[in-house]
Amino acid sequence: MTQSNRLSGGQIDRNTTVNFRFDNRNYTAHPGDTLASALLANDVRLIGRSFKYHRPRGLLTAGSEEPNGIVELRSGNRQEPNTRATTTEMFDGLEAQSQNRWPSLKFDALGVNDLFSNFLSAGFYYKTFMWPAAFWEKIYEPIIRRAAGLGSLSMEADPDEYDKGFRHCDLLIIGAGPSGLMAALTAGRAGADVILADEDFRFGGRLNSETFSVGDQSGSDWAAQAVAELSSMPNVRLMARTTVIGAFDHGIYGAVERTGDHVATLPAGKPRQILWRIYTKKTLLCAGSTERPIAFENNDRPGIMMASALRTYANRFAVTASQRVAIFTNNDDGHRTAADLHAKGVHICAVVDVREDAPVNYDYEVLSGAQVVNTKGRLGLTFVEVALPDGSTRTLECGALGVSGGWNPNVHLTCHQRGRPVWNDDLAAFVPGSNLPVGLTVAGAANGVMSTQGALQSGAEAAAAALELSVAQPVLPEAEDTPIAQKPFWYVEGCKRAWLDQQNDVTVKDVKLSYQEGFRSVEHLKRYTTLGMATDQGKTSNISALAIMAEVAGKSIPETGTTIFRPPYTPVPISTFAGRMKGQEFHPTRLTPSHYWAKEKGAVFVEVGNWLRAQWFPLPGELHWRESVDREVRQTRASVGVCDCTTLGKIDVQGADAADFLNRVYANGFTKLPVGKTRYGLMLREDGMVMDDGTAARLAEDHFVVTTTTANAVNVYRHMEFVRQCLFPDMDVQLISTTESWAQYAVAGPNSRKLLQKIVDPEFDISNDAFPFMGCGNITVCDGLRARLFRISFSGELAFEIAVPSRYGDALMRRLMTEGEEFEVVPYGTEALGVMRIEKGHAAGNELNGTTTALNLGLGKMVSKKKDGIGSTLSEREALVEPDVLRLVGIKPVSPEEKVTAGGHLMNTTGPVDAAHDQGYVTSAAYSPILNSNIGLGLLQDGANRMGEKMRLVSPLTDLTVEVEIVSAHFVDPEGERLRA
Amino acid sequence: MIINHPLLGPRDASEFTYLGDASLINRPDWQAEDAADAFYEYGYLRDNPAGEHQELWYHEAGDRSWLVVTRDTTTHEISKVELARDVARARGRSK
Amino acid sequence: MRYSGFRVIKEALTGHKGWKPVWRDPEPKAHYDIIVIGGGGHGLATAHYLSKVYGHRNVAVVEKGWIGGGNVGRNTTIVRSNYMLDGNEPFYEFSMKLWEGLEQDLNYNAMMSQRGILNLFHTDGQRDAYTRRGNAMILHGADAELLDADQVRKEHPYLNFDDARFPIKGGLAQRRGGTARHDAVAWGFARSADSHGVDIIQNCEVTGLRIENGKCLGVETSKGFIGANKVGCAVAGNSGRVMNMAGMRLPIESHVLQAFVSEGLKPVLPSVITYGAGHFYVSQSDKGGLVFGGDIDGYNTYAQRGNLPVVEDVCEGGVSLMPMIGRARLLRMWGGVMDMSMDGSPIIDRTPVEGLYFNGGWCYGGFKATPASGYCFAHLLAKDEPHSTATAYRFDRFRTGRMIDEKGVGNQPNLH
């Protein structure tokens, strides 16, 4: 294919030709092109289909405000729906497909919607599809859903990498047009740390699109020279291809840098995009302005574009949309397009200017006081019909029509913290209001300064003001200085269908209907008609629609309302926000010191918060997890087992007031705990619910070691710091988390002492007399390794927990296994741990569910009334101490082989099974290999007084009904003889 | 957001964990006549102002200080940051 | 004016000239029997049921901005009744039943779509809790289904089963759950209430409550004083501000919840899905956008906007759970201010001020409650006693210890 619409000049690399494909046809382009300019160069005007009516659509703009020219870029698992052709940088091998059409772009079956558009007016769906009710999900909705949507996902995982980063500066300048560049020069020369970011791959903004000179250079040359100077400054960072997407609190800006979207294949290890958080003291918004359209009949045909876009394509990309171009304008800017295109040899059919006093031109025809009233061309513009002031009409044959309705400042980021733009009558546009994000100021066209000279000056002044520079004003180059006079002209009267939001197919009529039906606030208008909700966020449509609403309402535009904008400025891939935190890296993985030992042993691991813990240790020949778990339980209760409990939270509490402090934190008393003893501690939240349970071991008068459950390690530490710093600030006590400093192992079972005696150094006596139940102490093991020993038991067996510095955890585990061979020691995992604690009736996570009190758990007596413990006052509220409150019970099926389901509910053996007769629920369940029965723990109304009662355990969700007996929660060794042995 | 830690300087708010109104420092006397009511109000009722709000933040990923941050709930602007311990002492809390 | 397919065709053929305003735009009268403060979903639903079910037509809804502009217009549109506790489940199941007949009741298509909701679980503990919850739902007459990992995979093969940090072990499904078109819900209630004589007064900000001798006599507004026998406050998000006018402190904090929508995509998600190991829930709208959200930002705020860390957190969860959405683009983010209550459950109750009633504390679950909240508040306003499904939603439950705490996190609102 030849690039038949290519012009002379431009900022493209003509020496290199690249190939690309669109809808499976091959084309050529040059580096420096966008996909949009390349398509135009190849005379492709039809690019997509609209959302609702599937109307043929081409490019409207040359920038990120594009509503129509959106495609599916790339293929396979890199397919990227809804990608703007106008911002897609050309590379060799680029592939794109049109979207939202079937079977083809030229013939789209759903184009039939357009014929019925009269029936599909704004909000029609709210008024119908209601009968019969069941048809919505089955018939109406699936049809609507298939027709709607735009591009499609590959349904495969995104294979690319993304990254995040943080940057800091004195001044962030958003936009590198004339004002942004001048601001950066001013700030950079003054030595400030500056970041200059622009969404484009080429700095310069409109300077690259215009033929104006700046000083004695072309605008683009001046921009290139400014960039060269800025690049040489070590205090200035230039970020091209970087969109500042949002203004967040306290001077934090989100920015997305597209590091890999302009290449065919990412270099290995390089991210596709980077999400930057930029921390800045001051921000200067130099985002320029966006040309706005005029609405008229059939103004959406491929080839009808913004006049400024035609100029950009001609001057920057050396491309014209057609060899025959007409212009429709209400201001002088439209004439610039005509002049520039004419100068490049494009035939200007006419400039249609709604003003009676339009400027005269001798190179081409200017139709003053005229309006475009209709257009023709099914898949692309062929004719434009013009109404002349004398009432006659003229038909212009042309392939492109440039439309200019004036310019709107890009105020988007000024609204991100709920700031509202204000209407400026002189410009007939919204300009930034007064309530901007703190530290942000606006310069150039974004602030309503609509000339190049003004932009340069405004940028320089604003940068100096933001940084409080007292330097003399820089000498500014001479530049174009003719501010645009804008008289509002929003739409041509009397048209049947004139598009405002081209992507979502919202017309002038829809706005009027919205008003007629009472949807008169701007927000109602947007929500009722879907105006501005498309991928372009209404950048080219919102203001015109608002103006039309104002006209219909007979109000001024500011009386009618304002539209504000929300982040992100342009859409951002979800992957970019996720960065590296996905897949296995979604959360950090915490491994205990003996993790690799467990892995060698073939352990099956389970996620416990961020930890991985061994769940069980299957032996060869064990086919079902229950076989392994049953063996681990039996062997531990019969001889000895070792379990890694490093993940328990460990908090060192030291200071003269340590005991008093724990006395406040725990519901039970701690002041009288002697040195060398451990106590079970029950911690309440201030609302009286159990927060956590654990132990506190007194290693010295002023030194305790507190353990918490794995799940609550962080919360408990935070809570204890709260109590220490906020409630009792003068207590002499210090806290430090030592969870990761100590590897800790439970050694449980009748032979646990014998096993430990083999490794505990001989000077430490751990006999029952010297080291009784709940004893604790600093010891050494294995010939001098310091360790802590606690005689505590979660399993109900004679048991110890032994802690060594983390780096010795792996070695200790191996040693225990070797020394324990004579006892046939087993390692046991969290499943066996869970079985044994259920057998013993210990509450754990499923019981400590945040809604249980000490009384519920059978621990009511632990809550001391004689001291100021957190939570004790509110634990006595009336509903929490009623006689029939839930109490922890054991649950045993009448037939031992019957299943007990955690989450099942408890009912009387006869009578209805419904919520009104629900008396409690099963919290935990397990198979006990000791009792040869399924067992469970549960919370039952007045459960403490219902021992021996038969009940029905029902779980309709899992289709289960079992007759059970209510028993003590202590299934094994209720008297505690074993653990004191 | 950025919290200007009195000891460490400006830190990103994501290093902190939020608790709530700094009235949580004013824990009632457990032995007072009206302790039940006082704890109920302390535990459950909030001014929840639209405007200046004194609130507790915990520097969880930092030095573990509890801070009292004075922040406007309509603009998020922070006017003051103090160590909660100092505030607690100033409010008469001790041991 | 009755809406129907026939009517749409007729209007299309006659230039759409016959459509009338969906609601009138009346000036306030001097006095009403009942004033509802707040033209959001709950306030408008209250007016609908007051007028249609309880026969109260001398009713006004006063709204400071435009109706439907609060959380009913800025949520993730999820409808479900998958609650666990006795205080909640009957109410939400009542709401579900109202949803199921809503469009016919309102003669307005709110696009209630029962596409199902699936709550995934990733640990045994979560499975046990969901089992308890699913059983409670069934015992209360709702529907629930427990799926194992294979069943989840069969229905949702695009989820991350092969490279997951927290593997999916199963899910609790409620097939009757789904989504509704949030704005249309507000408009449908408004249209119906208006047609029954209710005055919907927009741009009318309540600036004070006139209270004399412990009795509420009406509201001071930007359009002057409006008298009323009873005043109901339904302004969740701003409850603290309004009830402060009556000198009340509430068991509520205001927090912001952000929500997100992607660009339009051809259908990819058949139902609502919530991630059990991260802060992420998602559905796909009829227009094709992925509508998703996560956790609240976590600090007290009345500003309708949030910050980047939560945006990132939500997207991390999203890409981890369903890696195929990575290349879809996030189009728009917004924030809604929530009444975060002290136990995560709402309040529909009288207040110590005679004639002043309160409806709030919906946390971020208010949308699905809209019909039942309106119904029960209307019942309370009309009969001065709680509706049978809302008896637990009392102010004094915190004093007596009868909290309704589904999550079990206690009196810290930002954790609910």
mmCIF file of C-alpha atoms in Angstrom, chain A residues 36 60 65 91 144 235 354 369 386 451 513 568 578 587 642 691 765 775 813 833 846 858:
data_model
loop_
_atom_site.group_PDB
_atom_site.id
_atom_site.type_symbol
_atom_site.label_atom_id
_atom_site.label_comp_id
_atom_site.label_asym_id
_atom_site.label_seq_id
_atom_site.Cartn_x
_atom_site.Cartn_y
_atom_site.Cartn_z
ATOM 1 C CA ALA A 36 -4.016 7.042 13.776
ATOM 2 C CA LEU A 60 -12.222 12.578 15.672
ATOM 3 C CA GLU A 65 -9.432 12.731 24.160
ATOM 4 C CA PHE A 91 6.350 0.427 15.777
ATOM 5 C CA ILE A 144 -28.094 -6.355 25.572
ATOM 6 C CA ASN A 235 17.999 18.823 38.600
ATOM 7 C CA VAL A 354 -21.148 30.580 11.336
ATOM 8 C CA GLY A 369 -22.826 33.098 8.181
ATOM 9 C CA VAL A 386 -24.183 23.785 3.815
ATOM 10 C CA SER A 451 -2.045 32.313 22.842
ATOM 11 C CA LEU A 513 -35.337 14.399 26.114
ATOM 12 C CA PRO A 568 -7.658 8.738 36.210
ATOM 13 C CA ALA A 578 -1.290 -4.020 40.656
ATOM 14 C CA HIS A 587 1.404 -11.150 49.453
ATOM 15 C CA VAL A 642 7.123 -32.089 67.588
ATOM 16 C CA MET A 691 -9.472 -10.629 71.454
ATOM 17 C CA ASP A 765 16.789 -29.886 85.723
ATOM 18 C CA GLY A 775 7.146 -23.648 84.526
ATOM 19 C CA MET A 813 14.369 -29.540 64.572
ATOM 20 C CA LEU A 833 -2.498 -29.751 66.253
ATOM 21 C CA ASN A 846 -12.977 -20.659 65.024
ATOM 22 C CA GLY A 858 -16.336 -21.180 79.486
#
